[in-house]
Tab-separated table of C-alpha atoms in Angstrom:
chain	number	residue	atom	x	y	z
A	6	MET	CA	-11.215	110.979	69.489
A	7	ARG	CA	-14.561	110.164	71.068
A	8	ILE	CA	-17.283	109.752	68.474
A	9	THR	CA	-20.657	111.279	69.403
A	10	MET	CA	-24.166	111.016	68.015
A	11	LYS	CA	-23.687	114.472	66.567
A	12	ASP	CA	-20.787	113.137	64.475
A	13	ILE	CA	-22.967	110.324	63.140
A	14	ALA	CA	-25.825	112.709	62.371
A	15	GLU	CA	-23.503	114.956	60.356
A	16	ASP	CA	-22.024	111.942	58.558
A	17	CYS	CA	-25.470	110.628	57.587
A	18	GLY	CA	-27.214	113.918	56.939
A	19	VAL	CA	-29.970	113.217	59.444
A	20	SER	CA	-30.959	114.829	62.725
A	21	ARG	CA	-29.312	113.975	65.996
A	22	ALA	CA	-32.747	112.992	67.328
A	23	THR	CA	-33.039	110.388	64.550
A	24	VAL	CA	-29.631	108.944	65.433
A	25	ASN	CA	-30.552	108.911	69.116
A	26	GLN	CA	-33.796	107.051	68.425
A	27	ILE	CA	-32.230	104.441	66.149
A	28	LEU	CA	-29.196	103.743	68.315
A	29	GLY	CA	-31.403	103.878	71.400
A	30	GLY	CA	-33.393	100.823	70.360
A	31	HIS	CA	-36.291	102.489	68.540
A	32	GLY	CA	-35.209	101.786	64.988
A	33	HIS	CA	-38.586	100.188	64.253
A	34	ARG	CA	-39.985	103.732	64.016
A	35	PHE	CA	-37.855	104.496	60.940
A	36	SER	CA	-37.375	103.024	57.496
A	37	ASP	CA	-34.952	100.155	56.969
A	38	LYS	CA	-32.898	102.434	54.722
A	39	THR	CA	-32.455	105.082	57.421
A	40	CYS	CA	-31.650	102.502	60.090
A	41	LYS	CA	-29.016	100.919	57.895
A	42	LEU	CA	-27.496	104.301	57.097
A	43	VAL	CA	-27.181	105.237	60.780
A	44	ASN	CA	-25.986	101.822	61.974
A	45	ASP	CA	-23.414	101.538	59.187
A	46	SER	CA	-22.092	105.000	60.012
A	47	ALA	CA	-21.869	104.202	63.722
A	48	LYS	CA	-19.964	101.013	62.977
A	49	ARG	CA	-17.599	102.679	60.524
A	50	LEU	CA	-16.829	105.592	62.856
A	51	GLY	CA	-16.382	103.283	65.843
A	52	PHE	CA	-19.231	104.637	67.942
A	53	ARG	CA	-20.138	102.763	71.130
A	54	VAL	CA	-23.310	103.449	73.105
A	55	ASN	CA	-22.668	104.386	76.733
A	56	ALA	CA	-25.172	101.954	78.210
A	57	SER	CA	-24.689	103.207	81.765
A	58	ALA	CA	-25.347	106.820	80.810
A	59	ARG	CA	-28.384	105.834	78.801
A	60	ALA	CA	-29.781	103.822	81.699
A	61	ILE	CA	-29.341	106.765	84.078
A	62	ARG	CA	-31.018	109.096	81.592
A	63	THR	CA	-33.932	106.861	80.589
A	64	GLY	CA	-34.331	104.500	83.519
A	65	LYS	CA	-34.192	101.621	81.040
A	66	PHE	CA	-31.477	98.984	80.659
A	67	ASN	CA	-32.533	97.453	77.298
A	68	CYS	CA	-32.049	94.129	79.037
A	69	VAL	CA	-34.460	91.371	80.037
A	70	SER	CA	-33.659	88.535	82.438
A	71	LEU	CA	-34.185	84.952	81.323
A	72	VAL	CA	-34.920	83.076	84.560
A	73	LEU	CA	-34.151	79.360	84.287
A	74	PRO	CA	-34.890	76.648	86.853
A	75	ASP	CA	-31.818	75.374	88.661
A	76	VAL	CA	-33.173	71.850	89.169
A	77	ASP	CA	-31.717	68.815	87.390
A	78	GLU	CA	-35.083	67.137	86.854
A	79	LEU	CA	-36.333	70.026	84.776
A	80	GLY	CA	-33.754	69.487	82.074
A	81	VAL	CA	-32.570	72.303	79.869
A	82	MET	CA	-34.155	74.976	77.751
A	83	PRO	CA	-34.500	73.881	74.110
A	84	ARG	CA	-31.863	75.539	71.958
A	85	GLY	CA	-34.472	76.722	69.462
A	86	LEU	CA	-36.437	78.529	72.157
A	87	LEU	CA	-33.342	80.416	73.287
A	88	THR	CA	-32.386	81.203	69.685
A	89	GLY	CA	-35.814	82.612	68.851
A	90	LEU	CA	-35.862	84.746	71.984
A	91	ASP	CA	-32.395	86.133	71.355
A	92	GLN	CA	-33.144	86.887	67.703
A	93	ARG	CA	-36.343	88.789	68.399
A	94	MET	CA	-34.924	90.798	71.276
A	95	ALA	CA	-31.805	91.686	69.271
A	96	GLU	CA	-34.002	93.074	66.507
A	97	ARG	CA	-35.083	95.713	69.013
A	98	ASP	CA	-31.549	96.247	70.328
A	99	LYS	CA	-32.290	94.431	73.582
A	100	HIS	CA	-30.379	91.580	75.132
A	101	LEU	CA	-30.899	88.753	77.592
A	102	MET	CA	-29.311	88.189	80.983
A	103	VAL	CA	-29.503	84.563	82.110
A	104	CYS	CA	-30.365	83.967	85.779
A	105	HIS	CA	-31.042	80.772	87.699
A	106	ALA	CA	-33.798	80.312	90.241
A	107	PRO	CA	-32.679	77.753	92.840
A	108	ALA	CA	-34.946	74.988	94.089
A	109	ASP	CA	-35.538	77.193	97.130
A	110	ALA	CA	-36.841	79.980	94.940
A	111	GLY	CA	-36.950	82.503	97.743
A	112	ALA	CA	-33.373	81.942	98.860
A	113	ASP	CA	-31.377	85.084	99.473
A	114	THR	CA	-28.343	83.887	97.521
A	115	PRO	CA	-26.355	85.497	94.694
A	116	THR	CA	-28.669	83.675	92.291
A	117	GLY	CA	-31.769	83.921	94.509
A	118	LEU	CA	-34.920	85.670	93.424
A	119	SER	CA	-34.751	88.289	96.148
A	120	THR	CA	-31.379	89.404	94.825
A	121	LEU	CA	-32.669	89.288	91.267
A	122	MET	CA	-35.647	91.447	92.207
A	123	SER	CA	-33.662	94.106	94.010
A	124	GLN	CA	-30.386	94.278	92.104
A	125	ALA	CA	-30.702	92.989	88.534
A	126	MET	CA	-30.389	95.720	85.918
A	127	VAL	CA	-33.274	94.554	83.746
A	128	ASP	CA	-36.538	95.946	82.400
A	129	GLY	CA	-38.526	92.714	82.634
A	130	HIS	CA	-38.403	88.974	83.279
A	131	LEU	CA	-38.862	85.994	80.967
A	132	ILE	CA	-39.470	83.025	83.269
A	133	ASP	CA	-39.075	79.470	82.011
A	134	ALA	CA	-41.662	77.809	84.234
A	135	ALA	CA	-41.837	74.512	82.355
A	136	ASN	CA	-42.586	71.656	84.713
A	137	ARG	CA	-42.390	73.538	88.001
A	138	GLU	CA	-44.740	75.320	90.338
A	139	VAL	CA	-44.918	78.992	89.397
A	140	ALA	CA	-46.064	80.265	92.804
A	141	PRO	CA	-42.514	80.535	94.266
A	142	LEU	CA	-41.517	82.621	91.255
A	143	SER	CA	-44.414	85.044	91.523
A	144	PRO	CA	-42.572	87.478	93.865
A	145	LEU	CA	-40.649	88.643	90.816
A	146	GLY	CA	-43.722	90.650	89.945
A	147	GLU	CA	-43.696	92.532	93.241
A	148	HIS	CA	-41.224	95.074	91.891
A	149	GLY	CA	-43.570	96.028	89.076
A	150	LEU	CA	-41.457	94.727	86.203
A	151	PRO	CA	-43.226	93.029	83.278
A	152	ILE	CA	-43.186	89.221	83.308
A	153	ILE	CA	-43.732	86.773	80.454
A	154	TRP	CA	-44.056	83.096	81.380
A	155	LEU	CA	-42.482	80.505	79.073
A	156	ARG	CA	-43.848	76.978	78.600
A	157	CYS	CA	-46.473	77.557	81.266
A	158	GLN	CA	-50.236	77.938	80.831
A	159	ARG	CA	-51.685	80.905	82.708
A	160	ASP	CA	-54.575	83.322	82.265
A	161	ALA	CA	-52.387	85.914	80.518
A	162	ASP	CA	-48.812	86.872	79.593
A	163	CYS	CA	-47.575	83.406	78.638
A	164	VAL	CA	-46.474	81.274	75.692
A	165	TYR	CA	-46.600	77.488	75.727
A	166	THR	CA	-46.907	74.373	73.593
A	167	ASP	CA	-50.025	72.213	73.518
A	168	GLU	CA	-48.696	69.007	75.092
A	169	HIS	CA	-52.154	67.410	75.286
A	170	GLN	CA	-52.554	67.891	71.537
A	171	ALA	CA	-49.118	66.330	70.990
A	172	GLY	CA	-50.120	63.122	72.768
A	173	TYR	CA	-53.433	63.000	70.946
A	174	LEU	CA	-51.891	63.658	67.521
A	175	ALA	CA	-49.251	60.939	67.897
A	176	THR	CA	-51.840	58.373	68.998
A	177	GLU	CA	-54.246	59.399	66.248
A	178	HIS	CA	-51.531	58.771	63.640
A	179	LEU	CA	-51.048	55.200	64.893
A	180	LEU	CA	-54.804	54.597	65.048
A	181	LYS	CA	-55.207	55.695	61.423
A	182	LEU	CA	-52.592	53.123	60.438
A	183	GLY	CA	-54.781	50.434	61.993
A	184	HIS	CA	-53.051	49.927	65.340
A	185	ARG	CA	-55.172	48.996	68.329
A	186	LYS	CA	-52.536	47.739	70.758
A	187	ILE	CA	-50.645	50.964	71.448
A	188	SER	CA	-48.459	51.509	74.517
A	189	PHE	CA	-47.325	54.857	75.898
A	190	VAL	CA	-43.696	54.467	77.005
A	191	HIS	CA	-42.187	56.858	79.535
A	192	GLY	CA	-39.729	57.169	82.377
A	193	ARG	CA	-40.652	57.974	85.952
A	194	SER	CA	-41.227	61.682	86.268
A	195	SER	CA	-43.551	64.221	87.818
A	196	LEU	CA	-42.976	66.726	85.039
A	197	HIS	CA	-46.125	68.537	83.994
A	198	PHE	CA	-45.621	68.165	80.240
A	199	LEU	CA	-45.505	64.369	80.594
A	200	LYS	CA	-48.855	64.298	82.393
A	201	LEU	CA	-50.450	66.322	79.596
A	202	ARG	CA	-48.980	64.077	76.881
A	203	ILE	CA	-50.349	61.021	78.685
A	204	GLN	CA	-53.771	62.644	78.942
A	205	GLY	CA	-53.760	63.313	75.193
A	206	TYR	CA	-52.832	59.694	74.492
A	207	GLU	CA	-55.498	58.377	76.855
A	208	GLN	CA	-58.196	60.575	75.335
A	209	ALA	CA	-57.363	59.392	71.798
A	210	MET	CA	-57.471	55.758	72.941
A	211	HIS	CA	-60.790	56.254	74.753
A	212	ASP	CA	-62.238	58.065	71.724
A	213	ALA	CA	-61.356	54.979	69.652
A	214	GLY	CA	-62.988	52.674	72.220
A	215	LEU	CA	-59.625	51.228	73.292
A	216	THR	CA	-57.914	50.696	76.631
A	217	PRO	CA	-54.732	52.735	77.203
A	218	HIS	CA	-51.584	50.955	78.320
A	219	LEU	CA	-48.752	52.822	80.023
A	220	TRP	CA	-45.340	51.159	80.152
A	221	LEU	CA	-43.040	52.662	82.742
A	222	PHE	CA	-39.310	52.087	82.930
A	223	PRO	CA	-38.844	50.478	86.390
A	224	ASP	CA	-37.597	52.466	89.381
A	225	LYS	CA	-34.158	50.863	89.320
A	226	ALA	CA	-33.540	52.607	86.010
A	227	TYR	CA	-33.892	56.003	87.650
A	228	PRO	CA	-31.592	56.648	90.611
A	229	ASP	CA	-31.602	60.182	91.927
A	230	TYR	CA	-29.968	61.793	88.908
A	231	PRO	CA	-26.448	60.361	89.282
A	232	ARG	CA	-23.490	62.642	88.872
A	233	LYS	CA	-20.885	59.970	88.166
A	234	GLN	CA	-20.442	58.671	84.639
A	235	PRO	CA	-20.242	54.945	85.602
A	236	GLU	CA	-23.589	55.235	87.373
A	237	GLN	CA	-25.081	56.856	84.294
A	238	VAL	CA	-23.841	53.986	82.148
A	239	LEU	CA	-25.487	51.507	84.509
A	240	MET	CA	-28.713	53.494	84.474
A	241	TYR	CA	-29.048	53.434	80.705
A	242	GLY	CA	-28.003	49.794	80.636
A	243	ASP	CA	-30.877	48.931	82.986
A	244	ARG	CA	-33.333	50.867	80.853
A	245	LEU	CA	-32.260	49.067	77.711
A	246	ASN	CA	-32.414	45.642	79.355
A	247	ASP	CA	-35.888	46.284	80.753
A	248	ALA	CA	-37.191	47.462	77.380
A	249	ARG	CA	-35.585	44.505	75.605
A	250	ASP	CA	-37.182	42.002	78.000
A	251	TRP	CA	-40.579	43.641	77.570
A	252	LEU	CA	-40.431	43.555	73.778
A	253	ALA	CA	-39.118	39.972	73.778
A	254	SER	CA	-42.543	38.659	74.779
A	255	SER	CA	-44.805	38.435	71.747
A	256	ASP	CA	-47.858	38.220	74.027
A	257	ALA	CA	-47.065	41.384	75.964
A	258	ARG	CA	-45.614	43.326	73.068
A	259	PRO	CA	-47.799	46.039	71.510
A	260	THR	CA	-47.905	46.646	67.786
A	261	ALA	CA	-46.990	50.309	68.318
A	262	CYS	CA	-45.249	52.454	70.919
A	263	LEU	CA	-45.663	56.144	71.612
A	264	ALA	CA	-42.506	57.313	73.387
A	265	ALA	CA	-42.926	60.310	75.691
A	266	SER	CA	-39.580	61.806	74.639
A	267	SER	CA	-36.715	61.302	72.227
A	268	GLY	CA	-34.659	59.588	74.954
A	269	ASP	CA	-37.417	57.042	75.583
A	270	ALA	CA	-37.759	56.497	71.836
A	271	LEU	CA	-34.067	55.733	71.378
A	272	GLY	CA	-34.242	53.165	74.174
A	273	ILE	CA	-37.193	51.408	72.525
A	274	GLN	CA	-35.485	51.563	69.128
A	275	ALA	CA	-32.341	49.919	70.507
A	276	ALA	CA	-34.364	47.265	72.373
A	277	ALA	CA	-36.353	46.466	69.256
A	278	LEU	CA	-33.196	45.994	67.209
A	279	GLN	CA	-31.713	43.689	69.865
A	280	ASN	CA	-34.843	41.550	69.607
A	281	GLY	CA	-34.553	41.367	65.835
A	282	LEU	CA	-37.641	43.519	65.326
A	283	THR	CA	-37.866	45.737	62.271
A	284	LEU	CA	-39.385	49.101	63.000
A	285	ALA	CA	-42.479	49.947	60.928
A	286	ARG	CA	-42.905	46.269	59.967
A	287	ASP	CA	-42.884	44.482	63.360
A	288	LEU	CA	-43.241	47.472	65.657
A	289	SER	CA	-44.237	51.059	64.954
A	290	LEU	CA	-42.643	53.868	66.944
A	291	VAL	CA	-43.612	57.535	67.351
A	292	THR	CA	-42.061	60.085	69.680
A	293	ILE	CA	-42.733	63.668	70.807
A	294	SER	CA	-39.903	66.183	70.671
A	295	ASP	CA	-38.881	69.754	69.942
A	296	PHE	CA	-36.672	68.469	67.110
A	297	PHE	CA	-37.007	65.813	64.402
A	298	VAL	CA	-35.405	62.694	65.870
A	299	ASN	CA	-33.050	61.217	63.287
A	300	PRO	CA	-30.359	58.927	64.748
A	301	GLY	CA	-29.437	57.657	61.273
A	302	PHE	CA	-32.862	55.980	60.997
A	303	PRO	CA	-35.443	58.784	61.270
A	304	ILE	CA	-38.134	58.245	63.888
A	305	THR	CA	-41.636	59.492	63.174
A	306	THR	CA	-41.860	62.557	65.389
A	307	VAL	CA	-44.608	64.833	66.643
A	308	PHE	CA	-42.630	68.033	66.487
A	309	THR	CA	-42.949	71.708	67.370
A	310	ASN	CA	-40.733	74.565	66.215
A	311	MET	CA	-39.184	76.015	69.347
A	312	THR	CA	-37.443	78.827	67.471
A	313	ARG	CA	-40.856	80.091	66.391
A	314	LEU	CA	-42.117	79.829	69.969
A	315	GLY	CA	-39.090	81.787	71.160
A	316	ARG	CA	-39.800	84.563	68.695
A	317	LYS	CA	-43.422	84.682	69.852
A	318	ALA	CA	-42.238	84.986	73.439
A	319	GLY	CA	-39.848	87.771	72.480
A	320	GLU	CA	-42.638	89.588	70.651
A	321	MET	CA	-44.866	89.313	73.698
A	322	MET	CA	-42.085	90.619	75.952
A	323	LEU	CA	-41.572	93.633	73.700
A	324	ALA	CA	-45.301	94.361	73.746
A	325	LYS	CA	-45.306	94.063	77.527
A	326	LEU	CA	-42.401	96.476	77.836
A	327	ASP	CA	-44.319	99.011	75.759
A	328	LYS	CA	-47.525	98.629	77.813
A	329	PRO	CA	-46.673	96.919	81.132
A	330	ASN	CA	-50.176	97.087	82.616
A	331	ARG	CA	-52.022	95.509	79.693
A	332	PRO	CA	-52.675	91.750	80.081
A	333	LEU	CA	-51.708	89.867	76.922
A	334	THR	CA	-53.649	86.926	75.518
A	335	PRO	CA	-51.790	83.622	75.970
A	336	VAL	CA	-50.082	82.208	72.878
A	337	VAL	CA	-50.313	78.443	72.417
A	338	GLN	CA	-48.336	76.624	69.733
A	339	GLN	CA	-49.445	73.328	68.221
A	340	TYR	CA	-47.411	70.269	67.258
A	341	THR	CA	-47.211	68.757	63.767
A	342	LEU	CA	-46.403	65.222	62.635
A	343	VAL	CA	-43.190	64.600	60.705
A	344	GLU	CA	-43.153	61.082	59.299
A	345	GLY	CA	-39.956	59.089	59.493
A	346	LEU	CA	-39.301	55.425	58.740
A	347	THR	CA	-40.628	53.901	61.966
A	348	THR	CA	-44.380	53.646	61.422
A	349	GLY	CA	-46.534	51.389	59.294
A	350	PRO	CA	-49.634	49.159	59.521
A	351	PRO	CA	-49.719	46.555	62.316
A	352	PRO	CA	-48.056	43.207	61.462
A	353	GLY	CA	-50.195	40.364	60.154
């Protein structure tokens, strides 16, 4: 027997309109008690919403696309960011559809933006624009659907982390410990977040009257994103050897390193250990990450909570769906310092 909303309304002792609103994604308009009563009844009776019929009736799909870059250099979306987004959207009975924007963002391919614009059954777009030009993605707005930009600073409708503040905060921590010879360690990359972290580091050094020093892993350590495992092993071997040779020289070696990412930090940690250096005593190490870096010996980390950022992005998307034409003030999230066991006063 097909269960209807009328059956649920009679089972709960509420109106059919109430059931329709709650099961239609507008439960926030009712008390938690009423929502639980209706949802429990629907589950017990085996009711399933006919999403297609609802979409035809309302013109809404209760679905938002999550547009991710399909470029190796851009890495992956932090798990916490995805978790926060999914949680907040689910609380309003909405779900995410993951799409990939190819390097040629205008390509008319099954995953191309033109197809996404014309065919995707979504009510809005969440675009992860971290570390890429946003102009090629802008045509998504031509179809009038709301857009929220993730990890990208714009005039409105965006959420992002303060990468400049992260670089400054990490450097400031080392300066307060008494360090003056601080190197910023990073791999070769054109990613936007790295540039901002470097700028934060450089500003903190200049504010302290010191000269910044950037240490770059040599080009040979970064082939064009190898696909084969043996090549990857060689790549990381080169990185480790280069870092070990650099730290082996007491004249060239800084008293503290600020690693641009957790991967860079682990390379410096391994190189330091191979040189017989004790972290915090002989060499201090800080990194910037979206998680607390703890490879058995916790690294002092400038950290931001990506789950919280994801929830903020979801909240902004929901607000945009309610009022598509209203520009929303950008939301910026700061970093905080989580002390591990890798920082201390300079040696001697």
